[in-house]
Coordinates of C-alpha atoms and ligand atoms in Angstrom, one line a residue:
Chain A
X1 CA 0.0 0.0 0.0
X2 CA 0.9 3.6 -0.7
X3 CA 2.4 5.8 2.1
X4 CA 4.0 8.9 3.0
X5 CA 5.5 9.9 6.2
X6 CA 4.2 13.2 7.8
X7 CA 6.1 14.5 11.4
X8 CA 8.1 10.9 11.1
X9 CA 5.0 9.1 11.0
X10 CA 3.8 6.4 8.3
X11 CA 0.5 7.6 6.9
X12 CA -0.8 4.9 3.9
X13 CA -3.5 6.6 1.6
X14 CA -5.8 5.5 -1.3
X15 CA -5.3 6.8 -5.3
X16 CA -6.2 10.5 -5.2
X17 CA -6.3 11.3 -1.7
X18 CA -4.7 14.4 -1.1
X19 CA -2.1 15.0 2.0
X20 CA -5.1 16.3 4.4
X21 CA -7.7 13.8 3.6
X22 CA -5.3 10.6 4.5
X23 CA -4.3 12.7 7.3
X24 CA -7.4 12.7 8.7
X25 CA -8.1 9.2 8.0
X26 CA -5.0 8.2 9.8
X27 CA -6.3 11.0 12.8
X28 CA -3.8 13.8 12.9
X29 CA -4.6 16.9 12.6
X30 CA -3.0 20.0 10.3
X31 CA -4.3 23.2 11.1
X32 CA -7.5 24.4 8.0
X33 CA -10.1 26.8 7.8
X34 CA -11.1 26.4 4.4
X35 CA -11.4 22.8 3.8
X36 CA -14.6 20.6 4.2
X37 CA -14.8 17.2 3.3
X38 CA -18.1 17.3 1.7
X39 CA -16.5 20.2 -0.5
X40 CA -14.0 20.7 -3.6
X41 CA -10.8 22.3 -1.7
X42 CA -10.3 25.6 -2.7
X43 CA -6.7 26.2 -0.9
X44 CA -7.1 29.4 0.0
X45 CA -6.4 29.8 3.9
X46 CA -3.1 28.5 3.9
X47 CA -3.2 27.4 7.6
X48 CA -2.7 23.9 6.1
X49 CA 0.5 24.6 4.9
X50 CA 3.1 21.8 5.7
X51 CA 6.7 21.1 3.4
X52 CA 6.4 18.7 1.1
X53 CA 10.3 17.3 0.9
X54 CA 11.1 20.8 2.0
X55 CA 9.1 22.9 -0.1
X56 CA 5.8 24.4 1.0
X57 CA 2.4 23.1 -0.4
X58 CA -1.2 23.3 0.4
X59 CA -1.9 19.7 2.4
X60 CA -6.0 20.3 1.4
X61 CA -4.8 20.6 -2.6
X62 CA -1.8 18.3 -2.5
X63 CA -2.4 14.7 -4.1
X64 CA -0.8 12.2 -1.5
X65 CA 2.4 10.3 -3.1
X66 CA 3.8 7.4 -2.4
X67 CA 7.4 8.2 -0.1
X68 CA 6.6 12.5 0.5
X69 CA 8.5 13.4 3.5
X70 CA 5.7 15.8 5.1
X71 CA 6.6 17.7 7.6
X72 CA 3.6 19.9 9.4
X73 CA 3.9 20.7 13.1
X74 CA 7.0 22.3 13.7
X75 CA 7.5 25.3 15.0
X76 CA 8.1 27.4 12.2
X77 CA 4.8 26.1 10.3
X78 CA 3.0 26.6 13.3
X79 CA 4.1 30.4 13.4
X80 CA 3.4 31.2 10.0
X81 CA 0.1 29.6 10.9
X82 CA -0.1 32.1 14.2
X83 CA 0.7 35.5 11.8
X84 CA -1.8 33.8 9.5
X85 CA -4.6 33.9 11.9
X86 CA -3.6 36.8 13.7
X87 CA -3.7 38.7 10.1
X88 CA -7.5 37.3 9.9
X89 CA -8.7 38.6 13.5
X90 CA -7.5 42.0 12.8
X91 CA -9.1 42.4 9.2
X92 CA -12.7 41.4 10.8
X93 CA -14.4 42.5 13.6
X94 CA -14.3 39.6 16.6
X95 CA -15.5 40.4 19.7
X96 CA -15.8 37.0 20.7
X97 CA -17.6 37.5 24.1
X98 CA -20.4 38.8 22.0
X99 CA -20.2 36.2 19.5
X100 CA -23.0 33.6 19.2
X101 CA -20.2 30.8 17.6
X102 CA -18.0 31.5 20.6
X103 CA -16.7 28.3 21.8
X104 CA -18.2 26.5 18.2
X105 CA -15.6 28.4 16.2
X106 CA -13.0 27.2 14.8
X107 CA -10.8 30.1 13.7
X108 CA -11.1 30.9 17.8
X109 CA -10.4 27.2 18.2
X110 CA -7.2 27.3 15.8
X111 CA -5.9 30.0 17.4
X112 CA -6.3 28.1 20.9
X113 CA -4.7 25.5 19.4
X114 CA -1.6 27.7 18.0
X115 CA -1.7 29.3 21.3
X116 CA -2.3 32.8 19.7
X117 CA -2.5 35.1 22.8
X118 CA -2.9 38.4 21.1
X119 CA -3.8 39.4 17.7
X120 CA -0.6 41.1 17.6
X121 CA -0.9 43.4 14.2
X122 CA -2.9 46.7 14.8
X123 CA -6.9 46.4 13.9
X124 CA -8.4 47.5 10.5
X125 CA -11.9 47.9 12.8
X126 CA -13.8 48.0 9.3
X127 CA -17.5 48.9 8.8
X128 CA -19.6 46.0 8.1
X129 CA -23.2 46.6 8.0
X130 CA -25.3 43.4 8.9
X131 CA -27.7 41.5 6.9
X132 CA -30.8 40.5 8.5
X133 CA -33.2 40.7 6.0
X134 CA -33.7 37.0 5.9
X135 CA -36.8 35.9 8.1
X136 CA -34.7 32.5 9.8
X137 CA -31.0 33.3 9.4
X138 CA -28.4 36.7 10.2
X139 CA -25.2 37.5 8.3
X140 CA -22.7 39.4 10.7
X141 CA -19.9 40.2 7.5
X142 CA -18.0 41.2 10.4
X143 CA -16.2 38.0 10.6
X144 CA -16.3 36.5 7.5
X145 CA -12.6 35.5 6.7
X146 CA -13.5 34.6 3.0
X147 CA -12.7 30.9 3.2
X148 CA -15.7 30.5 0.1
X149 CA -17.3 27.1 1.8
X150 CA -21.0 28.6 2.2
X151 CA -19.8 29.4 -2.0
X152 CA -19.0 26.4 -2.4
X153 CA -22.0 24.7 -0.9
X154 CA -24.3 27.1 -2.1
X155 CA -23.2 26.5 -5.8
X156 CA -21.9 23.1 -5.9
X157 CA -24.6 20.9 -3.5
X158 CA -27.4 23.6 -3.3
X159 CA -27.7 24.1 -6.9
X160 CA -28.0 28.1 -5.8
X161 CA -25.3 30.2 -5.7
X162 CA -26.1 32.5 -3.5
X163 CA -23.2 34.2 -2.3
X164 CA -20.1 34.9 -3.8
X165 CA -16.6 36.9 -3.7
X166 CA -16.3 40.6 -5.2
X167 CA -13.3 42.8 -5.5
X168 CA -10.0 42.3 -5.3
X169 CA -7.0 42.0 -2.4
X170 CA -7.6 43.9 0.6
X171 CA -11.3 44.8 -0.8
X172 CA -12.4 41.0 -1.4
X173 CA -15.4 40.8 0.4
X174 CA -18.4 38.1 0.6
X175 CA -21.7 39.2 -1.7
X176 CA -25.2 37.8 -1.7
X177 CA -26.0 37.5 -5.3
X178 CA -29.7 39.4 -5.8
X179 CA -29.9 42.6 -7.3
X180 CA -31.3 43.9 -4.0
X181 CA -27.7 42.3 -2.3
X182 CA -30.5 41.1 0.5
X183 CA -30.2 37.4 1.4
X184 CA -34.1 37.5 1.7
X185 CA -34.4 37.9 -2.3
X186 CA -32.3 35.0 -2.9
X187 CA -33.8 31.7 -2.4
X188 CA -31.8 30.4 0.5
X189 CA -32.8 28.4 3.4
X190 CA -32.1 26.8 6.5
X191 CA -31.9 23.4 5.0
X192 CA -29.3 24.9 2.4
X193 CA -26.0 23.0 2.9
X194 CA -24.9 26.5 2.9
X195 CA -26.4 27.3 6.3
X196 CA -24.2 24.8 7.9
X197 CA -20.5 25.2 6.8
X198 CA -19.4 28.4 8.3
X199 CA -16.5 28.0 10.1
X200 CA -16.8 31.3 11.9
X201 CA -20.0 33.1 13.0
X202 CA -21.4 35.1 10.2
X203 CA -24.2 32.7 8.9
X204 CA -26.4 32.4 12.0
X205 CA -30.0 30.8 12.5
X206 CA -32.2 33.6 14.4
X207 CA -33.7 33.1 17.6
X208 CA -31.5 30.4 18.9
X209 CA -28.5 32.6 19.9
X210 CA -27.0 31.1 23.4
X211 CA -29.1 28.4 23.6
X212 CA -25.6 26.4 25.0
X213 CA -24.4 28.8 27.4
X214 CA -20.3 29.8 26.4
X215 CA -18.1 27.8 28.1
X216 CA -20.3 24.5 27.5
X217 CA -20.0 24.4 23.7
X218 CA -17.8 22.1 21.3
X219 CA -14.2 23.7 21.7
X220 CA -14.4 24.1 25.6
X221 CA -15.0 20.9 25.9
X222 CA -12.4 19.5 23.7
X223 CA -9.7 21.4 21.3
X224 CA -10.1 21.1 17.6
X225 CA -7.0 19.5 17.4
X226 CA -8.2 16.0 18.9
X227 CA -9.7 15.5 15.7
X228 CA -12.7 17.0 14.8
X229 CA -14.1 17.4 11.2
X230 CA -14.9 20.6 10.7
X231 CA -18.5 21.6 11.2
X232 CA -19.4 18.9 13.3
X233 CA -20.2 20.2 16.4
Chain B
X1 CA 19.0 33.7 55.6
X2 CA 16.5 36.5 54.3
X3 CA 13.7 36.6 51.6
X4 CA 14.7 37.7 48.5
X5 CA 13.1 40.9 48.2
X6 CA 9.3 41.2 46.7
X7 CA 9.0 42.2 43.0
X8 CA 6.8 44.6 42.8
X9 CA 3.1 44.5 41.2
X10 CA 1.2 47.7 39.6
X11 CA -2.4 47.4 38.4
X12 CA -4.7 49.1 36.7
X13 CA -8.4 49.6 34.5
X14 CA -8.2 51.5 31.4
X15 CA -11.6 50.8 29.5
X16 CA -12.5 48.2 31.5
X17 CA -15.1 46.9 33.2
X18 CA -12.6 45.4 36.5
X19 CA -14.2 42.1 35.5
X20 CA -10.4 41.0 35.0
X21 CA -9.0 42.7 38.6
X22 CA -12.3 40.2 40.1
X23 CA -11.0 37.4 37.9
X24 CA -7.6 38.6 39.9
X25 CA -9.0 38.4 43.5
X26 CA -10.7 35.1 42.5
X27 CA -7.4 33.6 42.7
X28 CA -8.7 33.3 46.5
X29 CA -6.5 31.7 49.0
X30 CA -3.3 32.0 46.2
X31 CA -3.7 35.6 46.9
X32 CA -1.5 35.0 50.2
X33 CA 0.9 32.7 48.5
X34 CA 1.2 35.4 45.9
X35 CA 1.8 37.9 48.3
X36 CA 4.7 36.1 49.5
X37 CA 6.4 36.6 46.7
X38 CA 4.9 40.2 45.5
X39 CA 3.6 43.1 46.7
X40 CA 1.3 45.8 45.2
X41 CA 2.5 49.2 44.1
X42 CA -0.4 51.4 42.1
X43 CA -3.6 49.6 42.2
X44 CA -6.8 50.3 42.9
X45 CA -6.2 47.4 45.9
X46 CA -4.0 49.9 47.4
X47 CA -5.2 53.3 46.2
X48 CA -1.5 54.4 45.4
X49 CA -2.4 57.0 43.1
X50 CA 1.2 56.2 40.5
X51 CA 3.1 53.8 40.2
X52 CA 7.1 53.8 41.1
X53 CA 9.7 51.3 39.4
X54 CA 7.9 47.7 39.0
X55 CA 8.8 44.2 37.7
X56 CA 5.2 43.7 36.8
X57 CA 2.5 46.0 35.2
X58 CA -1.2 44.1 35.1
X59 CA -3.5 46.3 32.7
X60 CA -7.2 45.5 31.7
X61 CA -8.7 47.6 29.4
X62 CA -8.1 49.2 25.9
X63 CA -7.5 52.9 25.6
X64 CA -10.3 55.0 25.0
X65 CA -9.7 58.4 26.5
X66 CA -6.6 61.2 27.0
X67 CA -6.0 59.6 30.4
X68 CA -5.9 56.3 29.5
X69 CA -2.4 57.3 26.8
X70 CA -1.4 58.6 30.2
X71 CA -1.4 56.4 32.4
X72 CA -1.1 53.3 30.0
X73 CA 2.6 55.4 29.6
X74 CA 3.3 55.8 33.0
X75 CA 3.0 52.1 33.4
X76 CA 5.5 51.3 30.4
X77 CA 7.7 53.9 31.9
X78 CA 7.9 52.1 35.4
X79 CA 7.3 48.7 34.4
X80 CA 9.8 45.9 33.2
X81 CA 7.4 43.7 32.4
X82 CA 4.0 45.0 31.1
X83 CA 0.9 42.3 30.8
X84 CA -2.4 43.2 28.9
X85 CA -4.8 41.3 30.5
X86 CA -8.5 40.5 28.9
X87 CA -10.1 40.8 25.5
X88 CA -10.4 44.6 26.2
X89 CA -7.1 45.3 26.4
X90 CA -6.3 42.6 23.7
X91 CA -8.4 43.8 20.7
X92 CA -10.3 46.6 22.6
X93 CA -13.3 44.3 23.2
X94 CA -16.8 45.7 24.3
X95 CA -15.8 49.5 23.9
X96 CA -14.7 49.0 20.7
X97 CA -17.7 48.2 19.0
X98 CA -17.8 51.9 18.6
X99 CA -14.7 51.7 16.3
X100 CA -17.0 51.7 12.9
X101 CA -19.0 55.0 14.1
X102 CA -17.9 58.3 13.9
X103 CA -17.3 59.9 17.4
X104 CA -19.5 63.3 16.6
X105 CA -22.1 60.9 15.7
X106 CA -21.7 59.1 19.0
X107 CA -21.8 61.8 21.1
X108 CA -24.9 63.5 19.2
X109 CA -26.9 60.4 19.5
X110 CA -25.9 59.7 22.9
X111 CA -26.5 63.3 24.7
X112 CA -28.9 65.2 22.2
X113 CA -31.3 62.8 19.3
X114 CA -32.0 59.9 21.6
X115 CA -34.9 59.4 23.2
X116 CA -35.9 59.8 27.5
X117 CA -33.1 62.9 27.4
X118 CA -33.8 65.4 30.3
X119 CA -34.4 69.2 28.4
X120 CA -31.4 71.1 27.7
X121 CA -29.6 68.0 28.0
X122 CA -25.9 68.5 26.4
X123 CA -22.9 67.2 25.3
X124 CA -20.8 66.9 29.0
X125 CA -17.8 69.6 28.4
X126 CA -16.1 70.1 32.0
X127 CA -12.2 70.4 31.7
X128 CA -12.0 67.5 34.3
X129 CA -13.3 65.2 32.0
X130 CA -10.8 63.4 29.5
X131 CA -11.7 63.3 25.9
X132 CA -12.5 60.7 24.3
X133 CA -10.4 59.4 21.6
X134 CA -11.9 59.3 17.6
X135 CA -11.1 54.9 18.2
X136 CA -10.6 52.8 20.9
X137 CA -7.2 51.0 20.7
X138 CA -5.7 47.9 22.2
X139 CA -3.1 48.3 24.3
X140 CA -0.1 47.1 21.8
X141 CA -0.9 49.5 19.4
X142 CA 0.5 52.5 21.7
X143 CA 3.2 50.6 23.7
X144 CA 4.9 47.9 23.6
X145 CA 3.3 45.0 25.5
X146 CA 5.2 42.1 26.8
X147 CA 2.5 39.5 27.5
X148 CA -1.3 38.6 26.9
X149 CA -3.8 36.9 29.2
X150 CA -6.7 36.4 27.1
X151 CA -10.5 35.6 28.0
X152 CA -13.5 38.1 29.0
X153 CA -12.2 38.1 31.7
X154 CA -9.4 35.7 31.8
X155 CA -10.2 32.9 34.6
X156 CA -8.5 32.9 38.2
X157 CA -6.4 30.1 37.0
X158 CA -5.5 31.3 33.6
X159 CA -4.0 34.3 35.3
X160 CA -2.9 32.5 37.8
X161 CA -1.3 30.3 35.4
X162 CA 0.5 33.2 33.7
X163 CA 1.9 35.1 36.9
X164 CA 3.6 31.5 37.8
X165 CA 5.0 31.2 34.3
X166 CA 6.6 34.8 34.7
X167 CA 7.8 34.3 37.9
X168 CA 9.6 31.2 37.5
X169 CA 11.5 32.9 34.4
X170 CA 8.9 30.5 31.5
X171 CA 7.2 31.5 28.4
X172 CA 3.7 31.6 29.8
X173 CA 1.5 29.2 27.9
X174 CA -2.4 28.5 28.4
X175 CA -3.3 24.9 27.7
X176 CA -6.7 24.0 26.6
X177 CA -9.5 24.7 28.9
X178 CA -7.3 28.0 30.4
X179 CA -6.8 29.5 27.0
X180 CA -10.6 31.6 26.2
X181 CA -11.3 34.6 24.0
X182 CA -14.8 35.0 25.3
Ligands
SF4_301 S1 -16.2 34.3 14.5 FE1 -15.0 33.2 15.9 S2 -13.1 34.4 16.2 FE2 -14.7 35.7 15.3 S3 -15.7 36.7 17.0 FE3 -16.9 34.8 16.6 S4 -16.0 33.3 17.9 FE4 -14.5 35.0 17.8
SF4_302 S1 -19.6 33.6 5.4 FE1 -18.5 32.0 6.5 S2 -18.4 30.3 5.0 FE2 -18.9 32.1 3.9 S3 -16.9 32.9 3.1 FE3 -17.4 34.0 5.1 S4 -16.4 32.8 6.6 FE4 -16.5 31.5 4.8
FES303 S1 -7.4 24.3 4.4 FE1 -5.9 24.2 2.9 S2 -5.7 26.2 2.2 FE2 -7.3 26.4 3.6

């Protein structure tokens, strides 16, 4: 059978797996915020970035081969991983004591798990108007870190396409395609796939907020690195 | 054979809410083994009114007024190590959420368009009263900080977990379970 070895350690994978999906068959984790496993990687996020025989690749995009020499958590991955995330809290807005996915989130929970203790860069504090147009679910833009899976499963299992990237660089931000821009013109709903990929807290279901009190939801009780897939909660 | 001499501990609430000086007192019976081995300079625990040379500067709170620059420099100035402790003085936090408004805006809203306001009510202008600044900013982006203690606030044992790190000479490091933003 086929293996690799990633941190020293055999991993065997199937024809076409990449490095993150054998990974988490064999039940270690690499740091991701843009991969699903019900979704087409888009390898965007680059917190899965490990060397492949010494040369940095994207684990969620990179086809497993047989005899790679993967290495992932050392401690220079793991602090381009930290500036990574730390450039992503200080683009949005999170204020995660105010947060509804506080404690279900997994770029919080990354950055536990990276032992982020400040966001170190200075804040952009940018002006993100809310969306809650939509009778059953909110969108708080304020934290959306433009990983493209509620794009992804909007267009590619929903059959909708309801939101999308615009602009460019700094100005990329996440759109709701109707001519109104209102998610309560488009034809989403809560059984969308769409509604339940969000890493972060910007697609959220109304009137359920703090139904699990903070400090009794997924990520308190155990850290996202002892192997969760992500949006299980 | 004597004690080796206390290092010496300044605290203080910038825009903050003291949640993270209760969080400190909820270290509970640790406060007298911590008091072995420290002992408080400025602090609203003491009422000292500035703070003299220190080892260690405790801050919660991000900087929203003219008094807070002030006194978040008088800290760097007489501390060697400074600590920003809670999501306020992390990322700003609660008083932040102002950040995206314009202050006039703010103030006009607050003191003369919104609703229940006494008549003649105004916009407060004694000299006493710092102004506020156009954004609130966490600490590290007008000094340099040292270390974080995250959480809202942080819990007894997270800072107690810190203060034990810097004492004995470690990194400090918050395992899971210590480590919260919220
Ligand atoms: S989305 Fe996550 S990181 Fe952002 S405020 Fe919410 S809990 Fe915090
Ligand atoms: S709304 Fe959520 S899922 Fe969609 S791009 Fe932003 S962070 Fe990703
Ligand atoms: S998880 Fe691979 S680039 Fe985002």
């Amino acid at each position: 059978m086929s293996s690799f070895t990633l941190d020293g350690q055999t991993v065997t994978f199937d024809a076409g797996q990449t490095i993150m999906q054998a990974a988490l068959a064999a039940g270690i984790y690499i740091p991701r915020l843009c991969y699903h496993p019900d979704l087409k990687p888009h390898g965007s996020c680059k917190l899965c970035t490990v060397k492949v025989n010494g040369r940095q690749a994207s684990s969620c995009t990179y086809q497993a081969q047989d005899g790679l020499v993967v290495e992932s958590n050392t401690s220079e991955l793991n602090d381009e991983r930290r500036a990574l995330l730390q450039m992503l809290f200080v683009e949005g807005n999170h204020f995660c004591p105010s947060c509804e996915a506080s404690g279900n989130c997994q770029l919080q929970a990354t950055a536990y798990e990276l032992q982020m203790m400040t966001p170190h860069y200075d804040h952009f504090y940018p002006d993100r108007p809310l969306d809650a147009s939509h009778p059953d679910y909110l969108l708080d833009f304020n934290r959306c870190i433009l990983c493209s899976l509620c794009i992804r499963a909007s267009r590619d299992v929903d059959g909708k396409n309801v939101f999308a990237l615009s602009g460019r660089g700094i100005n990329t931000h996440l759109i709701v395609n109707a001519a109104s821009g209102q998610l309560a013109d488009t034809g989403f709903s809560g059984d969308d796939k769409a509604a339940h990929v969000c890493p972060v807290g910007v697609i959220l279901k109304k009137r359920s907020g703090f139904r699990v009190p903070i400090g009794k939801r997924s990520y308190d009780i155990r850290s996202i690195g002892d192997l969760a897939e992500p949006g299980e909660s | 054979m004597t004690a080796p001499p206390k290092l010496k501990i300044a605290t203080t609430s910038l825009a903050g809410c003291f949640g993270c000086h209760m969080s400190l007192l909820d270290i509970d019976e640790r406060l007298f083994d911590l008091l072995e081995l420290v002992e408080f300079d400025r602090s609203p625990l003491t009422d000292i009114k500035h703070c003299g040379a220190c080892d260690i500067g405790f801050i919660e709170g991000g900087v929203c007024n003219a008094e807070n620059v002030h006194v978040l420099r008088e800290f760097r100035a007489n501390c060697r190590i400074l600590i920003a402790v809670g999501a306020c003085a992390i990322n700003g936090g609660l008083p932040a959420q102002r950040n995206h408004l314009s202050l006039p805006s703010i103030l006009e809203e607050v003191y003369h368009t919104s609703i229940g306001l006494a008549p003649g009510n105004a916009i407060p202008n004694d000299p006493e009263l710092p102004l506020p600044l156009d954004k609130v900013h966490p600490l590290h982006e007008v000094v340099k900080i040292d270390y974080f203690i995250p959480g809202c606030p942080p819990s007894a044992d997270a800072i107690w977990k810190v203060l034990n790190d810097i004492l004995a000479g470690r990194k400090p490091e918050l395992g899971h379970g210590l480590m919260h933003y919220d």
